[in-house]
Coordinates of C-alpha atoms in Angstrom, one line a residue:
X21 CA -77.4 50.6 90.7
X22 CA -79.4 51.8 93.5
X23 CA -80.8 49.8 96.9
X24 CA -84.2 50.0 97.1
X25 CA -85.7 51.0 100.8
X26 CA -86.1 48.8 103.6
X27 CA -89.5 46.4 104.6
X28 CA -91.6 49.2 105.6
X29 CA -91.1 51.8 102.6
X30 CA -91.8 48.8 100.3
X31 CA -95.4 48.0 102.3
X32 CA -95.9 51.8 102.2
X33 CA -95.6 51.9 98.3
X34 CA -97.5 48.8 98.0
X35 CA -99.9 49.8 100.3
X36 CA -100.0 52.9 98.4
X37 CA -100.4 51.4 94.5
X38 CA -103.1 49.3 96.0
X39 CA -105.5 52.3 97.2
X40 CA -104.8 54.0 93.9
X41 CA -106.0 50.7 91.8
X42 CA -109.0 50.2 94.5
X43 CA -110.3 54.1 94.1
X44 CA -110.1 53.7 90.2
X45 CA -111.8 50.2 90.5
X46 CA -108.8 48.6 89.1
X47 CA -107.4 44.9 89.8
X48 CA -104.5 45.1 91.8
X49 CA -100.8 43.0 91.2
X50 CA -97.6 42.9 92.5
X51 CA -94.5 41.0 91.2
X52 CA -92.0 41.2 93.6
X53 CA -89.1 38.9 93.2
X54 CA -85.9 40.6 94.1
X55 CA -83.9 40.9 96.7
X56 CA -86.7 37.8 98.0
X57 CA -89.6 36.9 96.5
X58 CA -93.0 38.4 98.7
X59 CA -95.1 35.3 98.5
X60 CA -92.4 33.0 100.2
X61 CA -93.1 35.4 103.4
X62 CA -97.0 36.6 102.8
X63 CA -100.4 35.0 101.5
X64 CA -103.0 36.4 99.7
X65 CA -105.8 37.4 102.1
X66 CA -108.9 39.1 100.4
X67 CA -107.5 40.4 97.2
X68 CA -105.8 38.2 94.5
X69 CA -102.4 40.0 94.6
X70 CA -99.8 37.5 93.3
X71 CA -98.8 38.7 89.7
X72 CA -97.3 36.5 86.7
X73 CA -94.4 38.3 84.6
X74 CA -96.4 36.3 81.4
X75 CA -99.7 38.4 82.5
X76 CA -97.7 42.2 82.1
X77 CA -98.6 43.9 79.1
X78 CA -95.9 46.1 77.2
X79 CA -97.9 47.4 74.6
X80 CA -98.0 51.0 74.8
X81 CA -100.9 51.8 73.4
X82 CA -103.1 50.0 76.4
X83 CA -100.4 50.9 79.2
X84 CA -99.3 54.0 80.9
X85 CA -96.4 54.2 83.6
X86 CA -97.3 56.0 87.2
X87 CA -93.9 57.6 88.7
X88 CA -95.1 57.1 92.0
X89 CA -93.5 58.7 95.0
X90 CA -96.2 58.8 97.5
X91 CA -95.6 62.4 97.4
X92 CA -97.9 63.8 95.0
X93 CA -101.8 63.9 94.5
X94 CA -103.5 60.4 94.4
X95 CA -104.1 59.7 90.8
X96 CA -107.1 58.8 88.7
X97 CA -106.9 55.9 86.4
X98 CA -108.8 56.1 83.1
X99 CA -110.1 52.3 82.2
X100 CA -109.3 53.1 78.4
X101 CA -106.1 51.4 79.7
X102 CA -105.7 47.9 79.9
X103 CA -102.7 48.1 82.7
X104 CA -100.9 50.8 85.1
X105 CA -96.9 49.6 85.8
X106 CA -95.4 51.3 89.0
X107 CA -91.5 50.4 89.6
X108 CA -90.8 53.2 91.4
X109 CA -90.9 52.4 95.3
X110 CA -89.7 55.6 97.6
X111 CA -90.9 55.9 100.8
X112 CA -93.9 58.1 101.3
X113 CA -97.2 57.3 102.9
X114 CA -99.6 58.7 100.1
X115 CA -102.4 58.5 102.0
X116 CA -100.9 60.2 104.7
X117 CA -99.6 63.2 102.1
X118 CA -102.6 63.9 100.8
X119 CA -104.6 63.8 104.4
X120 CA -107.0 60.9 103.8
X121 CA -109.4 60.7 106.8
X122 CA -108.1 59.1 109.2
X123 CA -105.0 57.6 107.3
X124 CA -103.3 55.7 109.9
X125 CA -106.4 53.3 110.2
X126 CA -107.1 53.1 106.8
X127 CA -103.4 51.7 106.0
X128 CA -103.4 48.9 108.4
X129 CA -107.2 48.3 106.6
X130 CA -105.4 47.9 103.3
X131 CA -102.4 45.9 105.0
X132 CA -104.6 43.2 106.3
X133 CA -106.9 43.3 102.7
X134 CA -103.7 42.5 101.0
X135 CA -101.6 40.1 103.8
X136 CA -101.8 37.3 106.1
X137 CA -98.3 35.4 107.0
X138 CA -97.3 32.2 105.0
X139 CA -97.6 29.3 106.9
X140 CA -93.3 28.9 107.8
X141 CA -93.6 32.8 109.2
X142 CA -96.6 31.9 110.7
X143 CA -95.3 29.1 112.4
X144 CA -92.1 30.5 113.5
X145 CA -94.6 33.2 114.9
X146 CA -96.0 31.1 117.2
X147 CA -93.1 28.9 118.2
X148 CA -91.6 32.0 120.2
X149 CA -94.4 31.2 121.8
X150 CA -96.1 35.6 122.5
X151 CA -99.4 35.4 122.4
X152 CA -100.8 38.4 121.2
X153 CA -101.3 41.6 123.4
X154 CA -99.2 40.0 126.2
X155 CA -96.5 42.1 125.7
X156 CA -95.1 45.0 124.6
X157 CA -92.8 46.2 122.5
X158 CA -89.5 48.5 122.3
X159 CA -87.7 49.3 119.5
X160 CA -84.9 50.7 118.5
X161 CA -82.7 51.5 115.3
X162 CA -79.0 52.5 115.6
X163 CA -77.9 51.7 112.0
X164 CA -74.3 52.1 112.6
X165 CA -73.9 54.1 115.5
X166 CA -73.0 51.4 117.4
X167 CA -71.5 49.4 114.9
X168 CA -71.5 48.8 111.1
X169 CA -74.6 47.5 110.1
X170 CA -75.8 49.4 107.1
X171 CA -72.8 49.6 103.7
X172 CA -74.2 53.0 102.5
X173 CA -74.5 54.4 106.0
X174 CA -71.5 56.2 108.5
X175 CA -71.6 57.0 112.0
X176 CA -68.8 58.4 113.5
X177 CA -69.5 58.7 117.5
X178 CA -66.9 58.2 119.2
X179 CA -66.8 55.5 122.2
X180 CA -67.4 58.0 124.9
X181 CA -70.6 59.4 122.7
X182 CA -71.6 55.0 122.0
X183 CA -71.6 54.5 126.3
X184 CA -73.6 57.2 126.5
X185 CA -76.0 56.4 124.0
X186 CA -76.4 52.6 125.7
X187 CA -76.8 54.2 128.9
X188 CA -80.1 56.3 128.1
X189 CA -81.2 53.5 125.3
X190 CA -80.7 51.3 128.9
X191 CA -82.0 53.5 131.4
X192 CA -85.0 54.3 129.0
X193 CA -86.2 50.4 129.5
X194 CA -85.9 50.5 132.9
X195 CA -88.1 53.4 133.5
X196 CA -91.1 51.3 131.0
X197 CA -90.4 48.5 133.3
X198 CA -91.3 50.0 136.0
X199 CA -94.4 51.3 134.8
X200 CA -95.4 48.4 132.1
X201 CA -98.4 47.4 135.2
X202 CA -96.4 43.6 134.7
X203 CA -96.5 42.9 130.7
X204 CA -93.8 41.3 129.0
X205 CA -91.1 43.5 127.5
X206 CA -90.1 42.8 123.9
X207 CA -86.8 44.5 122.4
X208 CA -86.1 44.7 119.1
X209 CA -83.0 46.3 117.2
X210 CA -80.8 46.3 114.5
X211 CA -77.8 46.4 117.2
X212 CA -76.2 43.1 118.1
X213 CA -74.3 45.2 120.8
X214 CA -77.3 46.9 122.3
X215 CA -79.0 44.0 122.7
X216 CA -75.9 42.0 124.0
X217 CA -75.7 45.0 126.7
X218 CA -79.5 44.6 128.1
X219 CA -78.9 40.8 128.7
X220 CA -79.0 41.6 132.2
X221 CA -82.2 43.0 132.1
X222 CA -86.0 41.0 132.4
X223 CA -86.9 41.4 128.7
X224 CA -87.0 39.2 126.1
X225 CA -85.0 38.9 123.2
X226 CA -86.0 36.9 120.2
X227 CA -83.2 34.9 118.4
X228 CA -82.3 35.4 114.6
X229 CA -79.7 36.4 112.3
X230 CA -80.6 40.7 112.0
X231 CA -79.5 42.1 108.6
X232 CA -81.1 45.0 106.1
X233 CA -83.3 43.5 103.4
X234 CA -81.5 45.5 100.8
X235 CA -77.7 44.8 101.6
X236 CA -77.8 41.0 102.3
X237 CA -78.8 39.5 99.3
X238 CA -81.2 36.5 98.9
X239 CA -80.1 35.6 102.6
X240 CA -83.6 34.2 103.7
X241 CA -82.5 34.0 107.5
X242 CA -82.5 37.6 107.3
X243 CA -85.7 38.5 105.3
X244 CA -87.5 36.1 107.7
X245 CA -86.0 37.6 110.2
X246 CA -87.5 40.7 109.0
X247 CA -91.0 39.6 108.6
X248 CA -90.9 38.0 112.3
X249 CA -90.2 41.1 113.8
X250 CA -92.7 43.3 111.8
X251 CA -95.1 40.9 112.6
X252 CA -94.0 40.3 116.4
X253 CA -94.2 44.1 117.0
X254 CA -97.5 44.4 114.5
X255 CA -98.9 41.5 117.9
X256 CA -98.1 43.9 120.9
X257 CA -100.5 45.5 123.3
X258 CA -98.2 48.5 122.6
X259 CA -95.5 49.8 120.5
X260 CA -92.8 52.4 122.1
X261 CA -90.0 53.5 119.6
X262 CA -86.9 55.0 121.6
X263 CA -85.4 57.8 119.7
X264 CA -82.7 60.1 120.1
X265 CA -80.5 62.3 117.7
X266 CA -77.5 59.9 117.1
X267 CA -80.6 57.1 116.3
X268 CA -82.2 56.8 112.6
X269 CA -86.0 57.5 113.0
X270 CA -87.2 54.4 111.6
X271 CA -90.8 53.9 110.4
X272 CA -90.4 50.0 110.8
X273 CA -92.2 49.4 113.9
X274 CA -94.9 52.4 113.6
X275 CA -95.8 50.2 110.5
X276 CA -96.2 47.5 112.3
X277 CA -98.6 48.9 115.0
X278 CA -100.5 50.1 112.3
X279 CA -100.7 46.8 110.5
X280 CA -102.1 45.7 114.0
X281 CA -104.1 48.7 115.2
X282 CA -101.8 48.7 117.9
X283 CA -101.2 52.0 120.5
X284 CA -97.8 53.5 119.3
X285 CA -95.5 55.9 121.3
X286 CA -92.0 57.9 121.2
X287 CA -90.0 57.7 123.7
X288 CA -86.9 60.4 123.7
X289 CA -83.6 59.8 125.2

């Protein structure tokens, strides 16, 4: 048994499937029901994506498998076949791997064909009360450097190496607040400790229980959670992802400015 990816390698292989179906003229589907299921967290928007286990069709003769990876060339379907299944969901962009003009646009594009929020993510949204491009937002993923957030993951800094790493995570924010020209500073992170240690700070802090769609089960705090923050950061005048060596280079929030055609930037500490 094998964890699938987190939120954003998901969207990029859905993302991906769909622009494969769309350049072969092909309706597109998606049944996603485990660990959550997608349409308790997303609505349709422009293309009729919700899927029915009753409408897949297993006979082989009018279906063929793609082993998607995102990897690869972008296939060509052939209509002689009723159906394409893709189960496989690993976490390359695959318009970005095969160089598609101007890629980056082109995703969020497909993102907002596909999605709009559900009602209770849109409402929990708005009750933090951000409107959007007020703000910006940090974020950063420690996965268990500072502690153990991830099963499958190990860290081993030591407490010296942690102190240091809060320090320059710390002193990182204070040099974008002095030059955010008086916006609203967001942080996001998977660290309960990093955030508990910028308290002192003038940034905001949204509340929530934070968790890794793929090790917590059905727990729907935690997969709305999730989608809050994607779409929080996916609403900021910018995006700055801190980074550093002992940090995991997440994708999560570079997503996320995509989905809102957001300006994105590193920021190395």
């Amino acid at each position: 048994y094998i964890h699938h990816p987190g939120l954003a390698d998901r969207l990029k292989a859905i993302v991906g499937s769909y622009y494969i179906a769309q350049q072969s003229g092909f309706d597109f589907k998606i049944i996603f029901h485990h660990p959550f299921k997608l349409e308790d967290y997303l609505n349709e928007n422009k293309v009729k994506w919700i899927g029915k286990e009753e409408d897949v069709c297993y006979n082989l003769r009018a279906v063929r498998i793609i082993p998607y990876n995102g990897g690869g060339k972008i296939p060509v379907l052939n209509k002689r076949f009723h159906q394409y299944h893709t189960y496989n969901y690993i976490g390359y962009n695959i318009l970005e791997t095969n160089q598609i003009e101007n890629h980056e646009v082109l995703w969020g594009d497909l993102f907002r064909q596909l999605f709009t929020p559900k009602e209770g993510l849109s409402e929990n949204i708005q009750r933090i009360g951000l409107a959007e491009d007020s703000y910006w937002a940090i974020h950063l993923r420690f996965v268990n450097a500072l502690e153990q957030f991830e099963g499958a993951e190990y860290n081993f800094l030591s407490k010296k190496q942690q102190l240091d790493l809060i320090e320059r995570c710390r002193n990182a924010i204070k040099d974008i607040l002095n030059n955010c020209q008086g916006k609203t500073i967001v942080v996001f992170s998977d660290s309960h400790r990093f955030l508990e240690s910028i308290k002192d700070l003038p940034v905001v802090i949204t509340s929530g229980e934070i968790g890794h769609i793929s090790f917590v089960g059905n727990n729907c705090d935690v997969v709305m959670k999730t989608f809050e923050d994607f779409y929080l950061i996916s609403r900021a005048e910018k995006v700055i992802r801190i980074l550093s060596e002992e940090m995991y280079r997440t994708v999560f929030s570079y997503y996320a400015a995509l989905a809102g055609r957001k300006k994105f930037e590193d920021v190395f500490v």
